[in-house]
Short mmCIF file of C-alpha atoms in Angstrom, two decimals:
data_model
loop_
_atom_site.label_atom_id
_atom_site.label_comp_id
_atom_site.label_asym_id
_atom_site.label_seq_id
_atom_site.Cartn_x
_atom_site.Cartn_y
_atom_site.Cartn_z
CA MET A 1 141.18 175.55 -9.59
CA GLU A 2 138.43 177.90 -8.58
CA GLN A 3 134.99 176.61 -7.63
CA THR A 4 132.20 179.16 -7.64
CA GLY A 5 128.76 178.59 -6.31
CA ARG A 6 127.22 175.56 -7.99
CA ARG A 7 126.69 172.53 -5.75
CA ASN A 8 124.17 169.84 -4.94
CA ARG A 9 121.78 171.81 -2.73
CA GLU A 10 120.62 168.92 -0.56
CA LYS A 11 124.07 167.59 0.35
CA GLY A 12 126.39 170.51 -0.28
CA ASN A 13 128.32 168.07 -2.43
CA LEU A 14 131.16 169.65 -4.40
CA GLU A 15 131.45 166.52 -6.52
CA GLY A 16 128.01 166.90 -8.05
CA PRO A 17 125.22 164.30 -8.26
CA SER A 18 125.92 160.65 -8.93
CA THR A 19 124.30 160.92 -12.35
CA GLY A 20 126.82 163.49 -13.58
CA THR A 21 129.74 162.61 -15.85
CA CYS A 22 132.28 164.98 -14.28
CA GLY A 23 133.31 165.95 -10.80
CA LEU A 24 136.07 167.99 -9.27
CA ARG A 25 138.11 164.91 -8.46
CA SER A 26 137.89 163.56 -11.98
CA LEU A 27 139.12 166.94 -13.19
CA GLY A 28 142.09 166.73 -10.84
CA VAL A 29 141.15 169.75 -8.70
CA THR A 30 143.16 170.13 -5.48
CA ALA A 31 142.34 173.66 -4.27
CA ILE A 32 139.27 175.92 -4.40
CA ARG A 33 139.35 179.71 -4.28
CA THR A 34 136.59 181.09 -2.07
CA HIS A 35 135.38 183.76 -4.49
CA ASP A 36 132.14 184.47 -6.36
CA PHE A 37 129.88 182.22 -4.35
CA TYR A 38 127.71 185.35 -4.56
CA GLY A 39 127.34 185.86 -0.82
CA PRO A 40 128.87 183.05 1.21
CA LEU A 41 132.40 183.82 2.46
CA ASP A 42 132.19 187.44 1.28
CA MET A 43 133.17 190.10 3.81
CA PRO A 44 129.78 191.95 3.62
CA THR A 45 128.07 188.64 4.44
CA LEU A 46 130.41 187.54 7.23
CA TYR A 47 130.76 191.00 8.84
CA PRO A 48 127.74 192.97 7.61
CA ASP A 49 128.14 196.16 9.68
CA PHE A 50 131.67 197.56 9.45
CA GLY A 51 130.84 199.89 12.34
CA LYS A 52 130.25 197.11 14.89
CA ASN A 53 132.88 195.88 17.31
CA PRO A 54 134.92 193.30 15.33
CA LEU A 55 135.96 191.48 18.52
CA LEU A 56 132.40 190.38 19.33
CA GLN A 57 130.94 187.15 17.93
CA SER A 58 127.56 188.90 17.62
CA SER A 59 129.01 191.10 14.87
CA TYR A 60 129.38 188.10 12.52
CA VAL A 61 127.13 185.87 10.42
CA PHE A 62 128.62 182.43 9.76
CA THR A 63 125.66 180.05 9.74
CA SER A 64 122.74 181.92 8.13
CA GLY A 65 121.98 181.61 4.43
CA VAL A 66 122.10 184.62 2.19
CA GLY A 67 119.30 183.76 -0.26
CA THR A 68 116.12 185.80 -0.43
CA SER A 69 113.67 183.02 -1.30
CA ALA A 70 113.16 179.29 -0.75
CA GLY A 71 114.34 178.49 -4.27
CA ASP A 72 117.38 180.75 -4.19
CA LEU A 73 120.47 178.84 -5.32
CA TYR A 74 122.61 180.99 -3.05
CA GLN A 75 120.82 180.39 0.23
CA TRP A 76 123.74 178.45 1.74
CA SER A 77 125.67 179.87 4.64
CA SER A 78 129.38 180.65 4.67
CA ASP A 79 129.99 177.73 7.03
CA THR A 80 128.10 175.36 4.73
CA VAL A 81 130.27 176.32 1.77
CA PHE A 82 133.53 176.12 3.70
CA SER A 83 132.55 172.76 5.20
CA ALA A 84 131.77 171.39 1.74
CA ILE A 85 135.19 172.44 0.47
CA GLN A 86 137.11 171.06 3.42
CA SER A 87 135.15 167.83 3.91
CA ALA A 88 135.60 166.97 0.22
CA GLY A 89 139.36 167.09 0.72
CA PHE A 90 140.13 170.29 -1.20
CA GLU A 91 142.38 173.02 0.14
CA PRO A 92 140.61 176.37 0.56
CA TYR A 93 142.44 179.26 -1.10
CA PHE A 94 140.92 181.86 1.19
CA ARG A 95 139.97 185.10 -0.53
CA ILE A 96 139.01 187.92 1.88
CA GLY A 97 136.89 190.45 0.01
CA ASP A 98 133.79 190.72 -2.14
CA SER A 99 132.02 188.86 -4.94
CA TYR A 100 130.77 191.01 -7.79
CA ASN A 101 127.24 191.16 -6.35
CA LYS A 102 128.32 191.85 -2.74
CA VAL A 103 130.70 194.82 -3.11
CA LYS A 104 131.14 197.03 -0.05
CA PRO A 105 134.47 198.81 0.56
CA PRO A 106 135.13 200.40 3.97
CA SER A 107 133.99 204.03 3.90
CA SER A 108 136.09 205.52 6.70
CA GLU A 109 139.31 205.02 8.64
CA THR A 110 137.31 203.43 11.46
CA GLU A 111 135.64 200.97 9.10
CA ARG A 112 138.98 200.16 7.51
CA ALA A 113 140.52 199.41 10.92
CA ASN A 114 137.51 197.26 11.85
CA TRP A 115 137.71 195.45 8.49
CA ALA A 116 141.34 194.47 9.16
CA VAL A 117 140.50 193.16 12.64
CA ALA A 118 137.48 191.32 11.25
CA ALA A 119 139.69 189.56 8.69
CA VAL A 120 141.73 188.12 11.58
CA GLN A 121 138.60 187.00 13.47
CA ILE A 122 137.22 185.33 10.33
CA LEU A 123 140.48 183.45 9.82
CA ARG A 124 140.40 182.37 13.47
CA HIS A 125 136.92 180.95 12.84
CA TYR A 126 137.91 179.06 9.70
CA ARG A 127 141.42 178.00 10.70
CA THR A 128 141.62 177.57 14.48
CA GLY A 129 138.03 176.84 15.47
CA GLN A 130 137.01 180.14 17.10
CA TRP A 131 133.25 180.52 17.73
CA ASN A 132 132.37 176.90 16.86
CA GLY A 133 134.44 177.14 13.70
CA PHE A 134 136.82 174.86 11.83
CA GLN A 135 140.27 173.39 12.27
CA SER A 136 142.05 173.79 8.95
CA THR A 137 145.54 173.90 7.51
CA PHE A 138 144.98 176.05 4.42
CA GLN A 139 148.07 178.06 3.53
CA TYR A 140 147.02 180.99 1.33
CA VAL A 141 145.04 184.14 2.14
CA GLU A 142 144.28 186.52 -0.73
CA ILE A 143 143.28 190.07 0.23
CA GLY A 144 140.99 191.76 -2.29
CA ASN A 145 139.70 191.06 -5.78
CA GLU A 146 140.29 193.38 -8.74
CA PRO A 147 140.61 196.67 -6.82
CA ASP A 148 141.74 198.24 -10.11
CA ASN A 149 138.22 197.53 -11.42
CA ALA A 150 135.48 199.98 -10.45
CA THR A 151 133.01 197.09 -10.15
CA PHE A 152 134.94 195.77 -7.15
CA TRP A 153 136.33 199.03 -5.80
CA PRO A 154 133.76 201.70 -6.67
CA SER A 155 134.06 205.44 -6.11
CA PRO A 156 134.41 207.23 -3.77
CA ALA A 157 136.93 204.58 -2.62
CA THR A 158 140.34 205.48 -4.02
CA GLN A 159 143.50 203.65 -5.01
CA ILE A 160 145.31 204.77 -1.87
CA ASP A 161 142.35 203.60 0.22
CA PHE A 162 142.94 200.06 -0.99
CA PHE A 163 146.69 200.31 -0.46
CA LYS A 164 146.03 201.26 3.19
CA LEU A 165 143.46 198.48 3.59
CA TYR A 166 145.85 195.87 2.26
CA VAL A 167 148.75 196.99 4.46
CA GLN A 168 146.63 197.15 7.61
CA THR A 169 145.01 193.77 6.98
CA ALA A 170 148.18 191.95 5.90
CA LYS A 171 150.07 193.16 9.00
CA ALA A 172 147.21 192.12 11.30
CA ILE A 173 147.02 188.64 9.75
CA ARG A 174 150.80 188.12 9.90
CA ALA A 175 150.84 189.05 13.60
CA GLU A 176 148.21 186.38 14.34
CA PHE A 177 149.19 183.75 11.75
CA PRO A 178 152.92 184.01 11.10
CA THR A 179 153.04 180.93 8.83
CA LEU A 180 150.17 181.86 6.51
CA ARG A 181 151.08 182.94 2.97
CA ILE A 182 149.51 186.39 2.51
CA GLY A 183 149.04 188.22 -0.76
CA GLY A 184 146.71 189.73 -3.31
CA PRO A 185 145.08 191.74 -4.73
CA GLY A 186 143.79 189.84 -7.82
CA LEU A 187 144.46 192.58 -10.39
CA THR A 188 142.73 192.63 -13.76
CA GLN A 189 144.65 191.84 -16.93
CA ASN A 190 145.00 195.59 -17.49
CA SER A 191 147.81 195.35 -14.96
CA CYS A 192 149.99 194.05 -17.79
CA ALA A 193 148.31 195.79 -20.74
CA SER A 194 147.22 199.28 -19.70
CA SER A 195 149.70 202.02 -18.82
CA ASP A 196 147.33 203.30 -16.11
CA THR A 197 147.01 199.90 -14.44
CA LYS A 198 150.70 199.18 -14.83
CA ALA A 199 151.19 202.34 -12.79
CA TRP A 200 148.57 201.03 -10.30
CA LEU A 201 150.59 197.81 -9.85
CA SER A 202 153.85 199.69 -9.49
CA GLY A 203 152.35 202.04 -6.91
CA PHE A 204 150.87 199.12 -4.96
CA LEU A 205 154.18 197.29 -4.76
CA ASP A 206 156.05 200.44 -3.73
CA TYR A 207 153.50 201.23 -1.01
CA VAL A 208 153.48 197.69 0.39
CA LYS A 209 157.27 197.52 0.39
CA SER A 210 157.79 200.95 1.96
CA ASN A 211 155.31 200.16 4.73
CA GLY A 212 156.85 196.79 5.55
CA ALA A 213 153.67 194.81 4.90
CA PRO A 214 153.85 191.10 4.01
CA LEU A 215 153.39 190.15 0.35
CA ASP A 216 154.13 186.47 -0.18
CA PHE A 217 152.38 186.37 -3.55
CA LEU A 218 150.95 188.76 -6.12
CA SER A 219 147.69 187.58 -7.69
CA TRP A 220 146.37 188.64 -11.09
CA HIS A 221 143.72 187.73 -13.68
CA ILE A 222 143.52 187.38 -17.45
CA TYR A 223 140.79 186.47 -19.97
CA SER A 224 142.23 186.08 -23.46
CA ASN A 225 141.91 184.02 -26.63
CA ALA A 226 145.61 184.36 -27.40
CA PRO A 227 147.95 182.04 -25.45
CA SER A 228 150.76 184.48 -26.19
CA ASP A 229 148.89 187.16 -24.19
CA VAL A 230 148.75 184.88 -21.15
CA ALA A 231 152.47 184.17 -21.38
CA ALA A 232 153.28 187.85 -21.91
CA CYS A 233 151.24 188.92 -18.88
CA ALA A 234 152.88 186.25 -16.73
CA GLY A 235 156.27 187.46 -17.88
CA PHE A 236 155.40 191.08 -17.13
CA VAL A 237 154.25 190.26 -13.60
CA ARG A 238 157.39 188.26 -12.90
CA SER A 239 159.75 190.88 -14.31
CA THR A 240 157.96 193.66 -12.41
CA LEU A 241 158.33 191.82 -9.12
CA ASP A 242 161.97 191.05 -9.79
CA GLY A 243 162.60 194.64 -10.80
CA LYS A 244 161.23 195.82 -7.45
CA GLY A 245 163.55 193.54 -5.54
CA LEU A 246 160.67 191.13 -4.82
CA SER A 247 162.05 188.00 -6.45
CA ALA A 248 160.85 185.85 -3.54
CA VAL A 249 157.22 186.92 -4.09
CA GLU A 250 155.23 184.22 -5.90
CA SER A 251 153.05 184.90 -8.96
CA HIS A 252 149.49 183.56 -8.69
CA LEU A 253 147.03 183.62 -11.58
CA THR A 254 143.76 183.41 -9.65
CA GLU A 255 141.29 183.95 -12.51
CA TRP A 256 141.86 182.75 -16.05
CA ASN A 257 139.70 181.78 -19.01
CA THR A 258 139.04 182.54 -22.65
CA ASP A 259 137.38 185.85 -23.55
CA ALA A 260 133.80 185.20 -24.69
CA GLU A 261 132.57 188.71 -23.90
CA ASN A 262 134.56 190.48 -26.60
CA LYS A 263 132.16 192.60 -28.66
CA ASP A 264 134.07 191.84 -31.88
CA LEU A 265 133.33 188.10 -31.77
CA ALA A 266 131.22 186.54 -34.51
CA PRO A 267 127.90 184.84 -33.62
CA GLY A 268 128.60 181.37 -32.29
CA ASP A 269 132.15 182.19 -31.22
CA PRO A 270 131.33 182.53 -27.49
CA ILE A 271 130.12 178.92 -27.35
CA LYS A 272 133.16 177.71 -29.31
CA LEU A 273 135.42 179.52 -26.87
CA ARG A 274 133.74 178.31 -23.68
CA ALA A 275 132.24 174.92 -24.55
CA ASP A 276 133.90 173.46 -27.67
CA GLY A 277 137.24 172.31 -28.98
CA ARG A 278 138.44 175.82 -29.78
CA GLY A 279 138.29 176.84 -26.13
CA ALA A 280 139.90 173.56 -25.04
CA ALA A 281 142.79 174.11 -27.46
CA ILE A 282 143.33 177.76 -26.49
CA LEU A 283 143.28 177.01 -22.76
CA THR A 284 145.63 174.04 -23.20
CA ALA A 285 148.07 176.08 -25.27
CA SER A 286 147.93 178.78 -22.57
CA TRP A 287 148.47 176.19 -19.82
CA ILE A 288 151.51 174.87 -21.67
CA ARG A 289 152.96 178.36 -22.02
CA LEU A 290 152.34 179.03 -18.34
CA GLN A 291 154.71 176.16 -17.51
CA GLU A 292 157.49 178.27 -19.00
CA SER A 293 156.40 181.54 -17.35
CA LYS A 294 157.37 181.16 -13.68
CA VAL A 295 153.79 181.22 -12.41
CA ASP A 296 153.42 179.40 -9.08
CA GLN A 297 149.63 178.90 -8.81
CA VAL A 298 146.91 178.89 -11.48
CA PHE A 299 143.14 178.93 -10.80
CA HIS A 300 140.68 178.54 -13.67
CA TYR A 301 137.51 180.63 -13.42
CA ARG A 302 135.26 178.68 -12.97
CA VAL A 303 134.01 175.08 -12.53
CA TYR A 304 130.20 175.00 -12.88
CA ASP A 305 127.72 176.86 -15.04
CA PRO A 306 124.41 177.85 -13.44
CA VAL A 307 121.52 175.46 -14.01
CA GLY A 308 119.95 176.41 -17.32
CA GLY A 309 122.70 178.92 -18.02
CA PRO A 310 124.17 179.53 -21.49
CA ARG A 311 126.95 177.24 -22.75
CA SER A 312 129.02 180.36 -23.29
CA PHE A 313 129.28 180.83 -19.52
CA TYR A 314 132.62 180.41 -17.73
CA GLY A 315 132.29 176.82 -16.46
CA LEU A 316 134.33 173.76 -17.31
CA LEU A 317 131.11 171.84 -16.59
CA ASP A 318 127.60 172.73 -17.59
CA GLY A 319 124.73 173.07 -15.10
CA ASN A 320 124.09 169.31 -15.28
CA TYR A 321 127.66 168.48 -14.24
CA VAL A 322 128.61 167.34 -17.75
CA CYS A 323 132.09 168.26 -18.90
CA LYS A 324 132.34 170.77 -21.69
CA LYS A 325 135.37 170.36 -23.97
CA PRO A 326 137.60 172.61 -21.80
CA GLY A 327 136.66 170.40 -18.84
CA LEU A 328 137.71 167.29 -20.74
CA ALA A 329 140.99 169.00 -21.59
CA PHE A 330 141.48 169.77 -17.88
CA THR A 331 141.44 166.03 -17.14
CA LEU A 332 144.34 165.60 -19.56
CA TRP A 333 146.31 168.38 -17.87
CA SER A 334 145.85 166.64 -14.54
CA ALA A 335 147.03 163.32 -15.96
CA PHE A 336 150.01 165.04 -17.57
CA ALA A 337 150.96 166.74 -14.29
CA LYS A 338 151.84 163.32 -12.83
CA TYR A 339 154.91 163.35 -15.08
CA ALA A 340 157.10 165.68 -13.06
CA ASN A 341 160.36 165.80 -15.02
CA ARG A 342 160.37 168.23 -17.94
CA VAL A 343 161.75 166.87 -21.21
CA THR A 344 163.16 169.32 -23.73
CA MET A 345 161.36 169.21 -27.07
CA THR A 346 162.43 170.46 -30.48
CA GLN A 347 159.62 171.06 -32.96
CA SER A 348 160.35 170.59 -36.63
CA GLY A 349 157.71 171.31 -39.23
CA GLY A 350 154.09 172.06 -38.44
CA THR A 351 152.81 175.55 -37.69
CA SER A 352 152.80 177.90 -34.73
CA ASP A 353 149.22 176.76 -34.04
CA LEU A 354 150.65 173.50 -32.65
CA VAL A 355 151.99 173.82 -29.11
CA ALA A 356 153.47 170.87 -27.20
CA LEU A 357 154.96 169.96 -23.85
CA ALA A 358 156.73 166.73 -22.83
CA ALA A 359 157.65 165.23 -19.48
CA ALA A 360 158.83 161.96 -17.95
CA ASN A 361 158.14 160.12 -14.71
CA GLU A 362 160.47 158.23 -12.40
CA GLN A 363 159.49 154.90 -13.97
CA GLY A 364 160.77 155.92 -17.39
CA GLY A 365 157.39 156.71 -18.93
CA TYR A 366 156.77 159.75 -21.10
CA ALA A 367 153.80 162.06 -21.64
CA VAL A 368 153.31 164.52 -24.48
CA LEU A 369 150.54 167.16 -24.32
CA LEU A 370 149.57 169.01 -27.50
CA ALA A 371 147.13 171.75 -28.46
CA ASN A 372 146.20 172.59 -32.04
CA THR A 373 144.56 176.03 -32.04
CA GLY A 374 144.51 176.16 -35.84
CA THR A 375 141.69 175.39 -38.27
CA THR A 376 143.43 172.47 -40.00
CA ALA A 377 144.58 169.07 -38.77
CA GLN A 378 148.30 168.48 -38.31
CA THR A 379 150.42 165.33 -38.20
CA TRP A 380 153.06 164.89 -35.54
CA SER A 381 155.51 162.31 -34.29
CA VAL A 382 157.94 162.12 -31.41
CA GLY A 383 161.42 160.72 -31.10
CA LEU A 384 162.25 159.25 -27.71
CA PRO A 385 165.81 158.77 -26.45
CA ALA A 386 167.72 155.90 -28.10
CA LEU A 387 166.13 152.58 -27.15
CA ALA A 388 168.12 149.73 -25.68
CA ALA A 389 168.26 146.41 -27.51
CA GLY A 390 164.88 144.73 -27.60
CA GLN A 391 162.98 147.78 -26.36
CA GLU A 392 159.82 148.98 -28.03
CA THR A 393 157.50 151.94 -27.57
CA PHE A 394 153.99 151.23 -26.30
CA GLY A 395 151.39 153.90 -25.72
CA THR A 396 147.96 155.45 -26.03
CA VAL A 397 146.74 158.75 -27.43
CA ALA A 398 143.77 160.60 -25.89
CA THR A 399 141.97 163.27 -27.95
CA VAL A 400 139.51 166.04 -27.06
CA SER A 401 137.83 167.49 -30.13
CA ASP A 402 134.45 168.47 -31.52
CA ALA A 403 134.19 165.06 -33.17
CA ALA A 404 133.03 163.39 -29.94
CA SER A 405 131.45 164.36 -26.63
CA THR A 406 133.99 162.40 -24.56
CA VAL A 407 137.73 161.84 -24.56
CA GLN A 408 138.62 159.44 -27.38
CA THR A 409 141.54 157.03 -26.96
CA ALA A 410 143.50 155.00 -29.48
CA ALA A 411 146.70 152.98 -29.65
CA TRP A 412 149.93 154.89 -30.18
CA ASP A 413 151.32 154.92 -33.69
CA ALA A 414 154.58 156.33 -35.02
CA SER A 415 152.69 159.19 -36.68
CA VAL A 416 149.58 160.81 -35.19
CA SER A 417 147.08 163.27 -36.62
CA ILE A 418 145.71 165.95 -34.29
CA PRO A 419 142.41 167.47 -35.49
CA ALA A 420 141.83 171.18 -35.85
CA GLU A 421 140.95 173.01 -32.61
CA SER A 422 141.66 170.04 -30.39
CA VAL A 423 143.85 168.69 -27.60
CA GLN A 424 145.83 165.45 -27.44
CA MET A 425 147.91 163.67 -24.85
CA ALA A 426 150.12 160.67 -25.57
CA ILE A 427 151.32 158.39 -22.77
CA LEU A 428 154.39 156.46 -23.95
CA ASN A 429 156.46 153.75 -22.31
CA THR A 430 159.41 151.70 -23.46
CA ALA A 431 159.77 148.09 -22.45
CA VAL A 432 161.49 144.79 -23.22
CA PRO A 433 158.58 142.38 -23.45
CA THR A 434 159.19 138.87 -22.20
CA VAL A 435 157.56 136.01 -24.13
CA SER A 436 157.14 132.58 -22.56
CA LEU A 437 156.18 129.34 -24.27
CA ALA A 438 155.10 126.10 -22.59
CA ALA A 439 154.05 122.78 -24.14
CA SER A 440 151.70 120.39 -22.38
CA ASN A 441 154.01 117.43 -23.12
CA THR A 442 157.73 117.03 -23.76
CA SER A 443 156.92 114.28 -26.27
CA VAL A 444 153.85 113.47 -28.32
CA ALA A 445 152.77 110.44 -30.32
CA ALA A 446 150.16 109.86 -32.97
CA GLY A 447 146.68 110.53 -31.68
CA GLN A 448 147.86 112.67 -28.78
CA THR A 449 146.91 116.30 -28.37
CA LEU A 450 149.64 118.85 -27.86
CA SER A 451 148.74 122.18 -26.24
CA ILE A 452 150.96 125.23 -26.44
CA ASP A 453 150.60 128.13 -23.97
CA ILE A 454 152.11 131.51 -24.72
CA GLY A 455 152.59 134.31 -22.20
CA VAL A 456 153.70 137.92 -22.46
CA SER A 457 154.87 140.05 -19.55
CA GLY A 458 156.91 143.17 -18.92
CA LEU A 459 154.58 145.54 -20.75
CA PRO A 460 153.77 148.93 -19.16
CA VAL A 461 150.99 148.52 -16.64
CA ASP A 462 149.41 151.92 -17.39
CA ILE A 463 148.88 151.11 -21.06
CA THR A 464 145.37 149.71 -21.18
CA LEU A 465 144.59 149.69 -24.87
CA PRO A 466 145.65 146.89 -27.26
CA GLN A 467 148.88 147.62 -29.08
CA THR A 468 149.61 147.36 -32.76
CA ARG A 469 152.40 144.84 -32.27
CA LYS A 470 151.45 141.18 -32.88
CA LEU A 471 152.54 137.93 -31.30
CA TYR A 472 153.42 135.09 -33.70
CA ALA A 473 154.24 131.41 -33.17
CA VAL A 474 156.20 129.31 -35.67
CA LEU A 475 157.48 125.74 -35.85
CA GLN A 476 161.10 124.82 -36.42
CA VAL A 477 161.97 121.27 -37.58
CA GLY A 478 165.69 120.74 -37.84
CA ASN A 479 167.11 123.71 -39.67
CA ALA A 480 163.81 124.60 -41.36
CA VAL A 481 161.50 127.24 -39.92
CA LEU A 482 157.91 126.69 -40.98
CA TRP A 483 154.96 129.02 -40.58
CA LEU A 484 152.21 127.06 -38.91
CA PRO A 485 149.88 127.04 -41.93
CA ASP A 486 152.42 124.80 -43.69
CA LEU A 487 151.53 122.02 -41.26
CA GLY A 488 147.96 121.77 -42.40
CA ALA A 489 144.57 123.34 -41.94
CA ALA A 490 144.26 122.02 -38.41
CA MET A 491 147.01 124.36 -37.25
CA THR A 492 146.60 128.08 -37.85
CA PRO A 493 149.06 130.82 -36.99
CA PHE A 494 148.68 132.31 -33.54
CA ARG A 495 148.41 136.07 -33.93
CA GLN A 496 147.45 137.79 -30.71
CA THR A 497 147.19 141.50 -29.94
CA VAL A 498 149.80 142.11 -27.28
CA THR A 499 148.78 142.76 -23.69
CA ASN A 500 150.10 141.33 -20.45
CA GLY A 501 148.73 137.85 -19.86
CA THR A 502 148.85 134.14 -20.70
CA TRP A 503 146.81 132.33 -23.35
CA ASN A 504 146.21 128.76 -24.39
CA ALA A 505 147.54 129.64 -27.78
CA PHE A 506 146.56 126.55 -29.75
CA SER A 507 146.13 122.81 -29.56
CA VAL A 508 146.84 120.20 -32.25
CA THR A 509 146.16 116.48 -32.39
CA MET A 510 149.09 114.66 -34.00
CA SER A 511 147.85 112.67 -37.00
CA GLN A 512 149.38 109.29 -37.96
CA GLU A 513 150.75 110.76 -41.17
CA LEU A 514 152.36 113.73 -39.45
CA SER A 515 153.83 111.58 -36.67
CA SER A 516 155.29 109.11 -39.18
CA ALA A 517 156.92 111.89 -41.17
CA LEU A 518 158.47 113.54 -38.13
CA ARG A 519 159.00 110.50 -35.85
CA GLY A 520 162.26 110.64 -33.93
CA GLN A 521 162.78 114.36 -34.47
CA ASN A 522 162.69 117.23 -32.05
CA ILE A 523 160.44 120.06 -33.10
CA THR A 524 160.83 123.54 -31.66
CA TRP A 525 157.88 125.81 -31.20
CA ILE A 526 158.97 129.44 -31.30
CA ALA A 527 157.05 132.59 -30.31
CA ALA A 528 158.01 136.23 -30.59
CA ILE A 529 156.52 139.70 -30.87
CA LEU A 530 157.11 141.12 -34.32
CA ASP A 531 156.60 144.63 -35.61
CA ASP A 532 155.03 145.45 -38.94
CA GLN A 533 158.34 144.80 -40.70
CA LEU A 534 158.58 141.39 -38.97
CA ARG A 535 161.46 142.54 -36.80
CA ILE A 536 161.62 140.91 -33.38
CA VAL A 537 160.55 143.09 -30.47
CA GLY A 538 161.58 141.78 -27.08
CA GLN A 539 162.78 138.19 -26.83
CA LEU A 540 162.29 134.82 -28.50
CA ALA A 541 160.68 132.00 -26.56
CA GLN A 542 160.73 128.33 -27.45
CA ALA A 543 159.54 124.91 -26.33
CA VAL A 544 161.02 121.62 -27.60
CA VAL A 545 158.78 118.57 -28.14
CA ARG A 546 159.91 115.14 -29.43
CA ILE A 547 157.74 113.24 -31.88
CA GLU A 548 157.45 109.56 -30.87
#
């Protein structure tokens, strides 16, 4: 997950203010790419003069802000930003290069050589504490950002100039940090769509390989409103690496979002794609397809919108730290990721607009993540493996849609409707509920009060919403089973929504008439969980009381 630029200015707090409704932890973020902070941690900020001696501390700027006025949002220093990332417990994914507003390629062989040495000195500062720096254990260093894009690698710098820069820098870093994972260069999506950029990628891989430079991962970007495009690009990158004999090289998608800048979009579409259910559904469908595409790391671009910025900006959160719909969907992805064992799914019915993924955890629970990118609601159901005797399915369904500003949750049902342009996640567990029944007395006479306690246990602990199954108590006298209403108005049926716990189910005072009619008999109070067809779920429980 990529964080870019927006923080609490007073505290450098990556979580956002206490009044916000979203934070990086609630989203499930674990790593932050150090790109597009618009100054901090950019090479032209850290090492401003490529002609100066890169071995001298005086050639670097680590602690000065880069803003031009007191109110500048980007006045933080590189050290301030890095400290905020590390102290908040996120792993830095260290990009060495330029943000879009701080582009400065080396202009000579001397500058290129200095740039490569400077990259090593910067990593020493941020990883091993050089020059009052930081002790860190981050694992990934990405060299460059979109060098196939003239915005980030402008003329007169050439393609071969970047190839040389990468090789020189990667070799220098490997010599100093042999365990770091080194890669790049963050190619644009044209690398899998344009014949020219496909040739760029091929040439880059050939040059790196022939020069013996390290390439532990290849990073690339894509902005698209078609999940199939994301999957196709991922497949192209993987097949290209494999075809070059680079099957051990990882594939990293280090920028990814919907495309709200397309000139063919209708008015209002950019907001739908970046802030509403449509964008949440497209991104979720893409995320699901990425699970099948042999991509090793994925970074969304980006977390926060600027304060007062348009809702069609890139962020998962707006400038007030409130989750937009894609941000809410991200929380579901993070919850789903806790279920590590993929479960094969077969879809029957529905349309291609409905994309789903299922997984299980070690405790036997299941999660199903769905995205409906279509314009009509669809109904879906899921069949779990055959249940053992007495088992039942319990669960909740969470929905992100334009119908509400927050994630909406409801009890699991056998058939679920997913709204148009929305995301759902179902958490399902099977269990054999245990019902217990205890009477206050083993015998009761006229005028005495009899209390019955009923307990239910064994339900999944991570299911927090009430279930649709009901708990019933009945009375058996001899061979006759009587519903409690048959005993009189003083005794009403106990019908409790099932959750783990114990209840004083009901109390009854034995009348003279009732005691006389039943004197000398044993009565059996019975409790069970029944489904809607009155079939027993779990186990029966009973308590025997003698009428004196």
